[in-house]
Tab-separated table of C-alpha atoms in Angstrom:
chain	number	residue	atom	x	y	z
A	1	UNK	CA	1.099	-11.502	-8.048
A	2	UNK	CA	-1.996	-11.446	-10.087
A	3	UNK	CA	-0.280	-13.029	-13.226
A	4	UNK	CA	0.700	-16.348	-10.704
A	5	UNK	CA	-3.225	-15.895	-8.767
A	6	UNK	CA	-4.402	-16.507	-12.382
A	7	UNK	CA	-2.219	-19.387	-12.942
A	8	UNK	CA	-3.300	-21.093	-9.556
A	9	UNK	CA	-6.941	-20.332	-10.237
A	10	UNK	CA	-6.392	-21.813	-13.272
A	11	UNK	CA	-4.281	-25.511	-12.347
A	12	UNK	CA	-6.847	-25.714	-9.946
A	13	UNK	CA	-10.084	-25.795	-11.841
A	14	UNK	CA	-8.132	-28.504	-13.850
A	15	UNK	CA	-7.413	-30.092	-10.766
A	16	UNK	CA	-11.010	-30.221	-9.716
A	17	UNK	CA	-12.176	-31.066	-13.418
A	18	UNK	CA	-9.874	-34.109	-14.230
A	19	UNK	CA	-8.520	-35.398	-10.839
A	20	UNK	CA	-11.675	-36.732	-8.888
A	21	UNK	CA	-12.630	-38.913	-12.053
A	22	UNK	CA	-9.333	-39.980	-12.479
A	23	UNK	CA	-8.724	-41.035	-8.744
A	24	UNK	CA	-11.915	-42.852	-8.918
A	25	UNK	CA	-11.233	-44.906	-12.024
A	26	UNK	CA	-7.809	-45.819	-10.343
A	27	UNK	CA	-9.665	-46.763	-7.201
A	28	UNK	CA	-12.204	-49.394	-8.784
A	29	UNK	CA	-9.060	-50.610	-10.789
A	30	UNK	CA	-6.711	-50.965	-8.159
A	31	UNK	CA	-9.636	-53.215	-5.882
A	32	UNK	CA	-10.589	-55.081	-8.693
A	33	UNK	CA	-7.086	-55.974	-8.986
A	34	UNK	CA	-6.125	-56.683	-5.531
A	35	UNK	CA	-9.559	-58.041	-4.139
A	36	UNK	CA	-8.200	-61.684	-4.557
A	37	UNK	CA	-6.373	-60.542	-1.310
A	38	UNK	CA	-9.583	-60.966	0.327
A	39	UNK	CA	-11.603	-63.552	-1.732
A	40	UNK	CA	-8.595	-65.661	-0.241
A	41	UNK	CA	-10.002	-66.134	2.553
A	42	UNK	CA	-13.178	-67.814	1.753
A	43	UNK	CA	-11.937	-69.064	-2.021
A	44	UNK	CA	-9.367	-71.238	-0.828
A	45	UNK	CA	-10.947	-73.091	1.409
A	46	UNK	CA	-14.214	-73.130	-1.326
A	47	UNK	CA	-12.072	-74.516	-4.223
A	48	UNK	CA	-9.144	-76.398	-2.245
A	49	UNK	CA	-6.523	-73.884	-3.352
A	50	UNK	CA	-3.000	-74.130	-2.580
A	51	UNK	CA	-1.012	-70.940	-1.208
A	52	UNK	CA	1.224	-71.512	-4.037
A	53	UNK	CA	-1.733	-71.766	-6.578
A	54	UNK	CA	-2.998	-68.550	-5.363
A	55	UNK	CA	0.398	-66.534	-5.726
A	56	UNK	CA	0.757	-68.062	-8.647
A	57	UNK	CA	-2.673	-66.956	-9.854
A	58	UNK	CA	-2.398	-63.613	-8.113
A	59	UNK	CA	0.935	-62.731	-10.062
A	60	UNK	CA	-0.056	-63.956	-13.508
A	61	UNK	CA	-1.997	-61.310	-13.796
A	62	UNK	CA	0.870	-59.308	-14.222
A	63	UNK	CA	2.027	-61.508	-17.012
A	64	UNK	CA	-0.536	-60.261	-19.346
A	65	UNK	CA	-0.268	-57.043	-17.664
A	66	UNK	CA	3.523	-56.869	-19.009
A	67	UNK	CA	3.036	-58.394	-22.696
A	68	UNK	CA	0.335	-55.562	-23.751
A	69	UNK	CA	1.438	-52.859	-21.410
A	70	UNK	CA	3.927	-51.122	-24.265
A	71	UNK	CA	1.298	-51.427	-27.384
A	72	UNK	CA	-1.701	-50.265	-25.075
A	73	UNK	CA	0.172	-47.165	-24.785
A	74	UNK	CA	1.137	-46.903	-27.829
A	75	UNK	CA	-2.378	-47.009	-28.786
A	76	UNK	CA	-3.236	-44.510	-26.178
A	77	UNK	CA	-0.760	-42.046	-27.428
A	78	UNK	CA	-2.408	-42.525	-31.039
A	79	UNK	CA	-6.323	-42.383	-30.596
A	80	UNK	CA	-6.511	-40.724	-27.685
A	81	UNK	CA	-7.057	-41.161	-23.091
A	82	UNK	CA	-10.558	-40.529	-23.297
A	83	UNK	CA	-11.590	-43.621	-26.037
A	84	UNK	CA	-8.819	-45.766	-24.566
A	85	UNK	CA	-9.315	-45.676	-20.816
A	86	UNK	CA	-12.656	-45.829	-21.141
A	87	UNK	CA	-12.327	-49.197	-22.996
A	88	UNK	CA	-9.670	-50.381	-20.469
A	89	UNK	CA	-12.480	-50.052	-17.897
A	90	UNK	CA	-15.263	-51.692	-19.303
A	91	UNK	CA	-13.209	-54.632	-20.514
A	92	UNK	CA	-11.319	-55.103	-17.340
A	93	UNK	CA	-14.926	-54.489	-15.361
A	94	UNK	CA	-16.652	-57.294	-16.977
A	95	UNK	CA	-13.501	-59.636	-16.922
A	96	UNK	CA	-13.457	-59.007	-13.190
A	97	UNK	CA	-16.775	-60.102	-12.949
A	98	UNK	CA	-16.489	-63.454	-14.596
A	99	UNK	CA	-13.564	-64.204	-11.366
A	100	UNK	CA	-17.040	-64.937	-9.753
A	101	UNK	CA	-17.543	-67.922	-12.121
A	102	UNK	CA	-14.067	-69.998	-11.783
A	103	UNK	CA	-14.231	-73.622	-10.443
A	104	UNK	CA	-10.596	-74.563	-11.110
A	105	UNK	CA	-7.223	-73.955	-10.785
A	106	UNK	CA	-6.524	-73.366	-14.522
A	107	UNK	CA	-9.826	-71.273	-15.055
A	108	UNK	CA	-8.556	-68.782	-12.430
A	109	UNK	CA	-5.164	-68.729	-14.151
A	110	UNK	CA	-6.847	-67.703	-17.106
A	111	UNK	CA	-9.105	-65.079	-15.780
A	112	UNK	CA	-6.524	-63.384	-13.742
A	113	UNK	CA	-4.484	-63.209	-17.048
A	114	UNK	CA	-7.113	-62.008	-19.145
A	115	UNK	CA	-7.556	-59.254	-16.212
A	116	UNK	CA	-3.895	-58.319	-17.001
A	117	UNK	CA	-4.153	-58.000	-20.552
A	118	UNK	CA	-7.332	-56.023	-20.205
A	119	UNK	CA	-5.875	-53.347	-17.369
A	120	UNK	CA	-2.573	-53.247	-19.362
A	121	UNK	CA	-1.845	-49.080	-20.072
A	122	UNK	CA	-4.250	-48.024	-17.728
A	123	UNK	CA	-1.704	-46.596	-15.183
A	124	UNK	CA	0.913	-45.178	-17.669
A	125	UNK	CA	-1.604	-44.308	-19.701
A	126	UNK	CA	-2.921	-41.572	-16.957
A	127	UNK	CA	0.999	-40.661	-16.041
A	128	UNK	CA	1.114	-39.622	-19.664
A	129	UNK	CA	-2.223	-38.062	-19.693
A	130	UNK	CA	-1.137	-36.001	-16.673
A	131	UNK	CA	2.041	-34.469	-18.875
A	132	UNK	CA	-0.344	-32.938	-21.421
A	133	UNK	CA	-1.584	-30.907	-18.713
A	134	UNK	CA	0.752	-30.444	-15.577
A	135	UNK	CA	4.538	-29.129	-16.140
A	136	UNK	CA	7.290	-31.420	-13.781
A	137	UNK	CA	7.174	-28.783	-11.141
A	138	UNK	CA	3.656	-29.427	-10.566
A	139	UNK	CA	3.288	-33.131	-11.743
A	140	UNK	CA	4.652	-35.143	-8.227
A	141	UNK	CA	1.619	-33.527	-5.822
A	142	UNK	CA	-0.691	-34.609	-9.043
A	143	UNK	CA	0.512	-37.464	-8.902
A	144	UNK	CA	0.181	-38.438	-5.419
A	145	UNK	CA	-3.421	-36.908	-5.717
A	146	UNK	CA	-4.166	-38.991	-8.118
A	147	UNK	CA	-2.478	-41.863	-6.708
A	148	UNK	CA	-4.123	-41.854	-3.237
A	149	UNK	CA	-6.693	-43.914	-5.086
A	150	UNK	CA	-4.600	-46.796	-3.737
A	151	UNK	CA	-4.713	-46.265	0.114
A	152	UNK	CA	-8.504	-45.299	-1.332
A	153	UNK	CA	-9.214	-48.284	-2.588
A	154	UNK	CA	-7.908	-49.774	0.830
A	155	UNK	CA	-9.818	-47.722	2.986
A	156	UNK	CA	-13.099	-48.590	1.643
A	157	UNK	CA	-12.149	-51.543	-0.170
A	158	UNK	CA	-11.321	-53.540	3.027
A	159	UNK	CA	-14.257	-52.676	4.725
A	160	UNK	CA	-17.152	-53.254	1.702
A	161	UNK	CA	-15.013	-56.630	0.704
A	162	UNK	CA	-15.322	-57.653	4.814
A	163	UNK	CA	-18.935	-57.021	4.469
A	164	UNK	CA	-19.923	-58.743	1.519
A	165	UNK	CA	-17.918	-62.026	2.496
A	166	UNK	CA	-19.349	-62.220	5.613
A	167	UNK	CA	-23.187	-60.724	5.000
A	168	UNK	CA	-23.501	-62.530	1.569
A	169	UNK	CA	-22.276	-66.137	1.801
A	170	UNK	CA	-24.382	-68.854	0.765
A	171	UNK	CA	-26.964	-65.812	-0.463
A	172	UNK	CA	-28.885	-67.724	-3.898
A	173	UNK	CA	-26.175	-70.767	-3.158
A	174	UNK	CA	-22.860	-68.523	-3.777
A	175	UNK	CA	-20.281	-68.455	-1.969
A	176	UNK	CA	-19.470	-64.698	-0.606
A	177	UNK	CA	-16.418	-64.270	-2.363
A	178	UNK	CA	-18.250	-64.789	-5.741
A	179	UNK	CA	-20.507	-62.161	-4.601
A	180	UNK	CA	-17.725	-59.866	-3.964
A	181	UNK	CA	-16.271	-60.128	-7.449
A	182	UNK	CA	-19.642	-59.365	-8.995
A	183	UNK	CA	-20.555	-56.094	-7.002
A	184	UNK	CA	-16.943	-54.670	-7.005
A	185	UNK	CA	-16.674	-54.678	-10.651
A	186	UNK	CA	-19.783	-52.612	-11.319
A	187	UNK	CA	-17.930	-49.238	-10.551
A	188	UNK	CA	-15.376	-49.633	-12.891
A	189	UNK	CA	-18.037	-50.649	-16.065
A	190	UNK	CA	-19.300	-47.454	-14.901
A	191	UNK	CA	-16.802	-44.870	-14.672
A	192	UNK	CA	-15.289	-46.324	-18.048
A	193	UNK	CA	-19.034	-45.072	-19.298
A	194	UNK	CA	-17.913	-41.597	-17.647
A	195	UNK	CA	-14.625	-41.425	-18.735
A	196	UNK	CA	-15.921	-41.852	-22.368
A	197	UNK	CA	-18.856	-39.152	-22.226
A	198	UNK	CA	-16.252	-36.658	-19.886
A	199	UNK	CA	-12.728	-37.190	-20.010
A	200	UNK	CA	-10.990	-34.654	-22.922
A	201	UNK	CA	-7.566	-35.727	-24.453
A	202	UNK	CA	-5.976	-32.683	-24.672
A	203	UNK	CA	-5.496	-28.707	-23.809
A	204	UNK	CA	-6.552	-27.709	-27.093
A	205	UNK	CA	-10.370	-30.029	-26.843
A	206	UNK	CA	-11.438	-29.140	-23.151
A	207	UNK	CA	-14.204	-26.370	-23.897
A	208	UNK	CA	-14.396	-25.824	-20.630
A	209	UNK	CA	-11.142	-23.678	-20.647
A	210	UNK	CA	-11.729	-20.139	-21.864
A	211	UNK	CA	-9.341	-19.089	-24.590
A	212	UNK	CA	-6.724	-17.165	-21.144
A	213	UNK	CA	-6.847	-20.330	-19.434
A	214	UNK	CA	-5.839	-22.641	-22.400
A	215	UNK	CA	-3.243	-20.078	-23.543
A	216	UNK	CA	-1.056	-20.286	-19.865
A	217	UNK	CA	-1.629	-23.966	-20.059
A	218	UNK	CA	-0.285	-24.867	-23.343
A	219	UNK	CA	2.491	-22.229	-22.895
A	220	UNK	CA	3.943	-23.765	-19.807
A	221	UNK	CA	4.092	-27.642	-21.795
A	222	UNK	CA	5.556	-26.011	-24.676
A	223	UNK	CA	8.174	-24.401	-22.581
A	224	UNK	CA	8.914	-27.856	-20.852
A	225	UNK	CA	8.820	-29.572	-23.532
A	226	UNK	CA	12.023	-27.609	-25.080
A	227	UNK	CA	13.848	-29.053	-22.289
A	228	UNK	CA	12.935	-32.979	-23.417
A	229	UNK	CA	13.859	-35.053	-26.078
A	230	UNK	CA	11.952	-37.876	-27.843
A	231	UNK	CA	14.350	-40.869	-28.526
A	232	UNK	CA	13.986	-43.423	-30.751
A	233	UNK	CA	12.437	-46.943	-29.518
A	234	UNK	CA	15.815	-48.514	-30.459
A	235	UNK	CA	17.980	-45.856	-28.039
A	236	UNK	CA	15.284	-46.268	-25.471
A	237	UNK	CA	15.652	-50.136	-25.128
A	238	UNK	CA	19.282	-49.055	-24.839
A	239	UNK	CA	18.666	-46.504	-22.283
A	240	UNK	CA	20.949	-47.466	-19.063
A	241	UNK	CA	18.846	-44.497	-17.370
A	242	UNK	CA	15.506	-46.006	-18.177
A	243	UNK	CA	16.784	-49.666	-17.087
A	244	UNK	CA	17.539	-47.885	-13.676
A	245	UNK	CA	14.401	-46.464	-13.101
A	246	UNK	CA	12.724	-49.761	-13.988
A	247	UNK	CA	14.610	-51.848	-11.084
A	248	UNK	CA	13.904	-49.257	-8.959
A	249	UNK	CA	10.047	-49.252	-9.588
A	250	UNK	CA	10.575	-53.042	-9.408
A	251	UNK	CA	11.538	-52.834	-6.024
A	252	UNK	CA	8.539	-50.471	-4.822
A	253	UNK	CA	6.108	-52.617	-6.522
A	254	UNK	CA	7.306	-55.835	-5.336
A	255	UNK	CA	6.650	-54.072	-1.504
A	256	UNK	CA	3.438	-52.954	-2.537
A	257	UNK	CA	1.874	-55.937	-4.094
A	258	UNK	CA	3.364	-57.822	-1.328
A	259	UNK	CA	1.477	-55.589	1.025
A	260	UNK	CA	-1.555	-55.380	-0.999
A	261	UNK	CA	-2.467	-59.277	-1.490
A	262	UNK	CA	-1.158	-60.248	1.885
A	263	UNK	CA	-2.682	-57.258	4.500
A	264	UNK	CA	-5.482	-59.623	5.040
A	265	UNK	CA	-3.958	-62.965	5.274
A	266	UNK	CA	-1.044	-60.953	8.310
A	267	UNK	CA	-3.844	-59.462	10.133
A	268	UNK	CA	-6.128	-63.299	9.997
A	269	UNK	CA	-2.342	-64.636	11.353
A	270	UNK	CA	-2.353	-61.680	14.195
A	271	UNK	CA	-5.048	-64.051	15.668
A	272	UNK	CA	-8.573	-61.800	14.043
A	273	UNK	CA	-10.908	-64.562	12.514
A	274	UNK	CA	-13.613	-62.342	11.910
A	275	UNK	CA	-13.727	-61.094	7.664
A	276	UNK	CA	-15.572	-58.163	8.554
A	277	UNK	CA	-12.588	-57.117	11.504
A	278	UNK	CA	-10.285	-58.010	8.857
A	279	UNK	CA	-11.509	-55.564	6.270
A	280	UNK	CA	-11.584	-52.611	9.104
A	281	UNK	CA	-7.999	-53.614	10.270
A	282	UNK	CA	-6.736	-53.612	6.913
A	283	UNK	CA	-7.694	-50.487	6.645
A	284	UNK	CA	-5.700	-48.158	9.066
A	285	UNK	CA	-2.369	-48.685	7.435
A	286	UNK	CA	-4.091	-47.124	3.620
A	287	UNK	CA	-5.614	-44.317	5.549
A	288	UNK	CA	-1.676	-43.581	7.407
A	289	UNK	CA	-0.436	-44.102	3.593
A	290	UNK	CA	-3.054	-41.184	2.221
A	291	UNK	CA	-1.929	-38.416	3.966
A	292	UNK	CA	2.083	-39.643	4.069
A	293	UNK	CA	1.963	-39.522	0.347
A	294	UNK	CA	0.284	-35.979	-0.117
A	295	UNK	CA	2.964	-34.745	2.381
A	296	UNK	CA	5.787	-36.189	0.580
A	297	UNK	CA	4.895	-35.363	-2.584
A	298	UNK	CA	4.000	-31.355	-1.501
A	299	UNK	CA	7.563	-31.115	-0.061
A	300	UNK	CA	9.392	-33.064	-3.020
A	301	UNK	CA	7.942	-30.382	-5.818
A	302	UNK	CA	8.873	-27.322	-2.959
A	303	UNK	CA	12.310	-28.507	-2.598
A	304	UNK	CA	12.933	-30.211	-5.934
A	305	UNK	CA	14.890	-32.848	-4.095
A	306	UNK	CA	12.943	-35.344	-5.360
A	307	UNK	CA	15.664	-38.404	-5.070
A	308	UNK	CA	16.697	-37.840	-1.446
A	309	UNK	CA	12.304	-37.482	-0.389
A	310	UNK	CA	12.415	-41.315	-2.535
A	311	UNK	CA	15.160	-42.717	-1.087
A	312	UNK	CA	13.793	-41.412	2.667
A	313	UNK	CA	10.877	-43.156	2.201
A	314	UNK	CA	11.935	-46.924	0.535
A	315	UNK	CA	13.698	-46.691	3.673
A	316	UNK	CA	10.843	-45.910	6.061
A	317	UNK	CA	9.225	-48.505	4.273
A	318	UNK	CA	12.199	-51.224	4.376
A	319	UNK	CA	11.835	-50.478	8.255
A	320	UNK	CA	8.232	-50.731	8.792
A	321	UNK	CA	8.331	-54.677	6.784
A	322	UNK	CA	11.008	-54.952	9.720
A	323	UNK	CA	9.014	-54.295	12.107
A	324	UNK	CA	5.868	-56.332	11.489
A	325	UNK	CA	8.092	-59.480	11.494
A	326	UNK	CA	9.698	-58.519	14.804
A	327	UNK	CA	6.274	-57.462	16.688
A	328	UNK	CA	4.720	-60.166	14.617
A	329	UNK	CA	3.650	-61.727	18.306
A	330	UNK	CA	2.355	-58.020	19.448
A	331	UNK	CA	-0.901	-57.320	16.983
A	332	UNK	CA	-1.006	-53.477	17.670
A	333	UNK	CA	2.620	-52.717	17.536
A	334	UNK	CA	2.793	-54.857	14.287
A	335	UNK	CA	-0.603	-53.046	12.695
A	336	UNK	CA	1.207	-49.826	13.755
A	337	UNK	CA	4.749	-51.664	11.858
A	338	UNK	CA	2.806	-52.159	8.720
A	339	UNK	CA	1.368	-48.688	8.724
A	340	UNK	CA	4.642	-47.274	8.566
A	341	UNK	CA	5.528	-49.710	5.551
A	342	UNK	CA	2.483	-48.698	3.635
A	343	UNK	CA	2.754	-44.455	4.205
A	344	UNK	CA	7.020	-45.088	3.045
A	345	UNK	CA	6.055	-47.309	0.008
A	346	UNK	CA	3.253	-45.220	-1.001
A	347	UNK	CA	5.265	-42.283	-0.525
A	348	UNK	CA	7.907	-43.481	-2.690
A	349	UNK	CA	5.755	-44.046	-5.954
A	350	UNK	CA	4.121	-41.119	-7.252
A	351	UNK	CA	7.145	-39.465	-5.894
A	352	UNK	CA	9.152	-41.790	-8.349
A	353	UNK	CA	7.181	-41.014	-11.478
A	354	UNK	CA	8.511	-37.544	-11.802
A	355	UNK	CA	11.919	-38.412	-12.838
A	356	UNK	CA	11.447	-40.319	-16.261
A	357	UNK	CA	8.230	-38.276	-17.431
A	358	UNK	CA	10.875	-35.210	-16.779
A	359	UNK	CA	13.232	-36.170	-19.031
A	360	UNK	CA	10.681	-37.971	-22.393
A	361	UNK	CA	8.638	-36.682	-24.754
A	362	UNK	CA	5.922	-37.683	-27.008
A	363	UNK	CA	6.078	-41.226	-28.372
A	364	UNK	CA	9.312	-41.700	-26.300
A	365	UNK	CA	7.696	-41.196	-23.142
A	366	UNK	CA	4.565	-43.377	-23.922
A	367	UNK	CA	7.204	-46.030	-24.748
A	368	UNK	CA	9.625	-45.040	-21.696
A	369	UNK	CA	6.740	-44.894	-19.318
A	370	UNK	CA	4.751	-47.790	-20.287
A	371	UNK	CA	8.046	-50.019	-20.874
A	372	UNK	CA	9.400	-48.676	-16.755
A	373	UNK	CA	6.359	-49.629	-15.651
A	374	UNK	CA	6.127	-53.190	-17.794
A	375	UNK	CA	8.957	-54.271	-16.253
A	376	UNK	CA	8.778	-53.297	-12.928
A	377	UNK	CA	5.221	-54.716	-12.479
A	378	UNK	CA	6.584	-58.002	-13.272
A	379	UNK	CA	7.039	-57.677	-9.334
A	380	UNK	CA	3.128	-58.217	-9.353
A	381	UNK	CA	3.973	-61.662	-10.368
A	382	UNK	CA	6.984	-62.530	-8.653
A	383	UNK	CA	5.734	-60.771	-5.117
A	384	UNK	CA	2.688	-62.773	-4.253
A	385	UNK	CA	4.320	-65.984	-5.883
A	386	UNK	CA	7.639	-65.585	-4.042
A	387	UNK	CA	5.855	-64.933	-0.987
A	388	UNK	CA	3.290	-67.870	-0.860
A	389	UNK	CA	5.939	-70.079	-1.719
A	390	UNK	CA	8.525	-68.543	1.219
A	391	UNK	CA	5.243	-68.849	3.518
A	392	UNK	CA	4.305	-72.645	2.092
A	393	UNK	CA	8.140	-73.413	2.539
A	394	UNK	CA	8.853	-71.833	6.348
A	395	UNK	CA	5.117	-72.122	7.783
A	396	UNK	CA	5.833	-67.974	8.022
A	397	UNK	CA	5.451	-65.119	6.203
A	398	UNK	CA	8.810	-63.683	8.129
A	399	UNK	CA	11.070	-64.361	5.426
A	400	UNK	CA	8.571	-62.954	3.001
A	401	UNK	CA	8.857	-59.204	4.585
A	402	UNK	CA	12.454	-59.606	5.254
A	403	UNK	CA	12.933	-59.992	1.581
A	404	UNK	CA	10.370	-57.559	0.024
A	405	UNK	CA	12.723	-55.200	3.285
A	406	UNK	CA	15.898	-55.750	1.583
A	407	UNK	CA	14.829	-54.966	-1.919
A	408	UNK	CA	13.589	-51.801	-0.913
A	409	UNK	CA	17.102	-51.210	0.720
A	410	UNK	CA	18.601	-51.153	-2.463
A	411	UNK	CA	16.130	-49.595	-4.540
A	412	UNK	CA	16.978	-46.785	-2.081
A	413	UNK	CA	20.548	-46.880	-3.144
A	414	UNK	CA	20.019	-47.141	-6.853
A	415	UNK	CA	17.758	-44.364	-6.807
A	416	UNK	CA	20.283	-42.294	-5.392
A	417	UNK	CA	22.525	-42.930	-8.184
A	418	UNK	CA	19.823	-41.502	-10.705
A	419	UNK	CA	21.374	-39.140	-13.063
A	420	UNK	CA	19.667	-35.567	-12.109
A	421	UNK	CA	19.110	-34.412	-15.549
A	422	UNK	CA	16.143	-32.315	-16.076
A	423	UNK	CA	13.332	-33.298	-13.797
């Protein structure tokens, strides 16, 4: 009893030490990212955008995001999280403020690629991170903790973007949305400043630990680790396992981005005109999503069933996209509809990452990790895109949900067809 006390004491001092910083650097990524949800509705109109300009611009960013996602991994595995991130931040921090400077339709297709490239390895990067210091059994509740950044970032996100579009328009002759770009992209400069004075790489480095502490910590990854292999990058790419995983993390993120750039524009078509209602709106269904995931993810590591809690919730989230189309004419039954779709999708994703980083090891799983996640958030370009051009097409963004619906259906079903293996 007082040998597991000491271990609990112990996982949570790291907890306290590494997660808050982490969930915060997430957060300012993760708006700075999706913000374009909102500056659509005042950019458009500004610049005489297109819906099909704007997915197109919202989803290139993933372009970027998928060409430099595998060697900015790579590179984190060599030199180090703390060096890395921090540059990750500051680089994608300043690029996000330039977004306040575009005139044109190319110039925003640049910038939102150059905000890919910049962000690419930031989110595997931390998945990794988090396997140097959690073992599997542990690592989906971290991982949801972590990841609640995202309903996070929509919680306040909505809210402060709402504000600043309606409060600072025509402030010093810009337009609100440029406004928005600037002040949202000071946190992340910021906390990549933190994460460079704070963040420690490893077990062995975090002087903070007393000698007890580090020895139960490194014991319990050394013991995992016995049970993983490291493959070579050529039996990777081979992988039918890791090819899974990928189209079923395409499926989630295809839902999510979906979600995430289009919560504004469904709530403005529920009939609210007003940014600043908007922003509050838009922010029920991320709080829901915040406490779903935590539940999830504390049952998944008690149970170890971590497939059937994944496939549960795609499904829940397949049903709530259903919903919002067929209460579409109904606003609070189709906020409440969405809110559902947002706690099974979020659900589903930090749930999901326990299954390949239970099975890699060292370079392998920077590869594996960073090459799952690659592909699969090639759904941030195809989601917004396929959407604003189903909504320019039918005049409805119906057939939008109904398809981001049926891909989660069958990301449910692959999922279940997972090898179990050792996660």
């Amino acid at each position: 009893m007082q040998a597991d006390s000491f271990e609990e004491r112990t996982y949570k001092k790291v907890t306290w030490r590494l997660i808050p910083l982490l969930l915060l650097c997430y957060a300012a990524a993760y708006l700075d990212r999706v913000n374009i949800g909102f500056a659509k509705l005042q950019m458009m109109a500004d610049l005489g955008m297109l819906d099909v300009v704007y997915g197109l611009g919202a989803g290139v960013f993933f372009i970027g995001y998928f060409l430099f996602e595998v060697p900015s991994n790579i590179i984190l595995y060599r030199v180090g999280a703390r060096l890395w991130i921090g540059r990750i931040m500051i680089t994608w921090g300043l690029l996000s403020a330039g977004m306040a400077f575009i005139t044109t339709d190319t110039q925003f297709y640049v910038m939102r690629f150059l905000l890919g490239v910049a962000e690419a390895g930031f989110f595997p990067g931390i998945i990794l991170y988090l396997t140097y210091w959690y073992p599997s059994h542990r690592r989906a509740y971290i991982t949801a903790l972590f990841m609640t950044a995202i309903p996070l970032a929509g919680i306040f996100g909505g809210p402060v973007s709402g504000w600043i579009l309606k409060n600072w328009d025509h402030t010093h002759g810009w337009h609100g949305w440029q406004w928005m770009f600037l002040f949202e992209a000071i946190p992340s400069v910021v906390l990549g400043m933190m994460v460079i004075l704070l963040m420690d790489d490893r077990i062995s480095r975090a002087s903070w630990l007393d000698d007890a502490e580090r020895s139960l910590l490194e014991g319990n990854i050394r013991h995992e680790e016995k049970q993983k292999r490291d493959m070579p990058a050529r039996h990777l790419a081979k992988s039918g396992r890791i090819w899974v995983m990928s189209a079923v993390y395409f499926s989630m993120t295809m839902s999510l981005y979906g979600i995430s750039f289009w919560l504004p524009t469904i709530i403005q078509d529920m009939g609210v005109t007003d940014n600043l209602e908007i922003g509050e709106l838009s922010s029920i269904p991320w709080m829901a999503a915040m406490l779903a995931m935590l539940i999830f993810a504390r049952r998944a590591d008690l149970t170890h069933d971590r497939r059937q809690h994944i496939a549960t919730t795609m499904f829940l989230g397949a049903a709530g996209l259903v919903g919002s189309v067929l209460l579409a004419h109904n606003p609070l039954p189709s906020l409440l509809a969405l809110t559902m779709a947002c706690m099974g999708i979020m659900s589903a994703i930090p749930l999901f990452w326990s299954l390949p980083t239970g099975f890699l090891l060292g370079s392998s799983a920077a590869m594996g990790i960073a090459a799952i996640n690659s592909v699969a958030n090639l759904a941030g370009f195809a989601s917004p895109y396929a959407v604003g051009w189903l909504k320019h097409i039918t005049r409805s963004m119906d057939s939008g949900m109904y398809m981001l619906a049926i891909l989660l259906v069958l990301g449910a079903c692959l999922t279940l067809k997972i090898p179990v293996g050792n996660d």
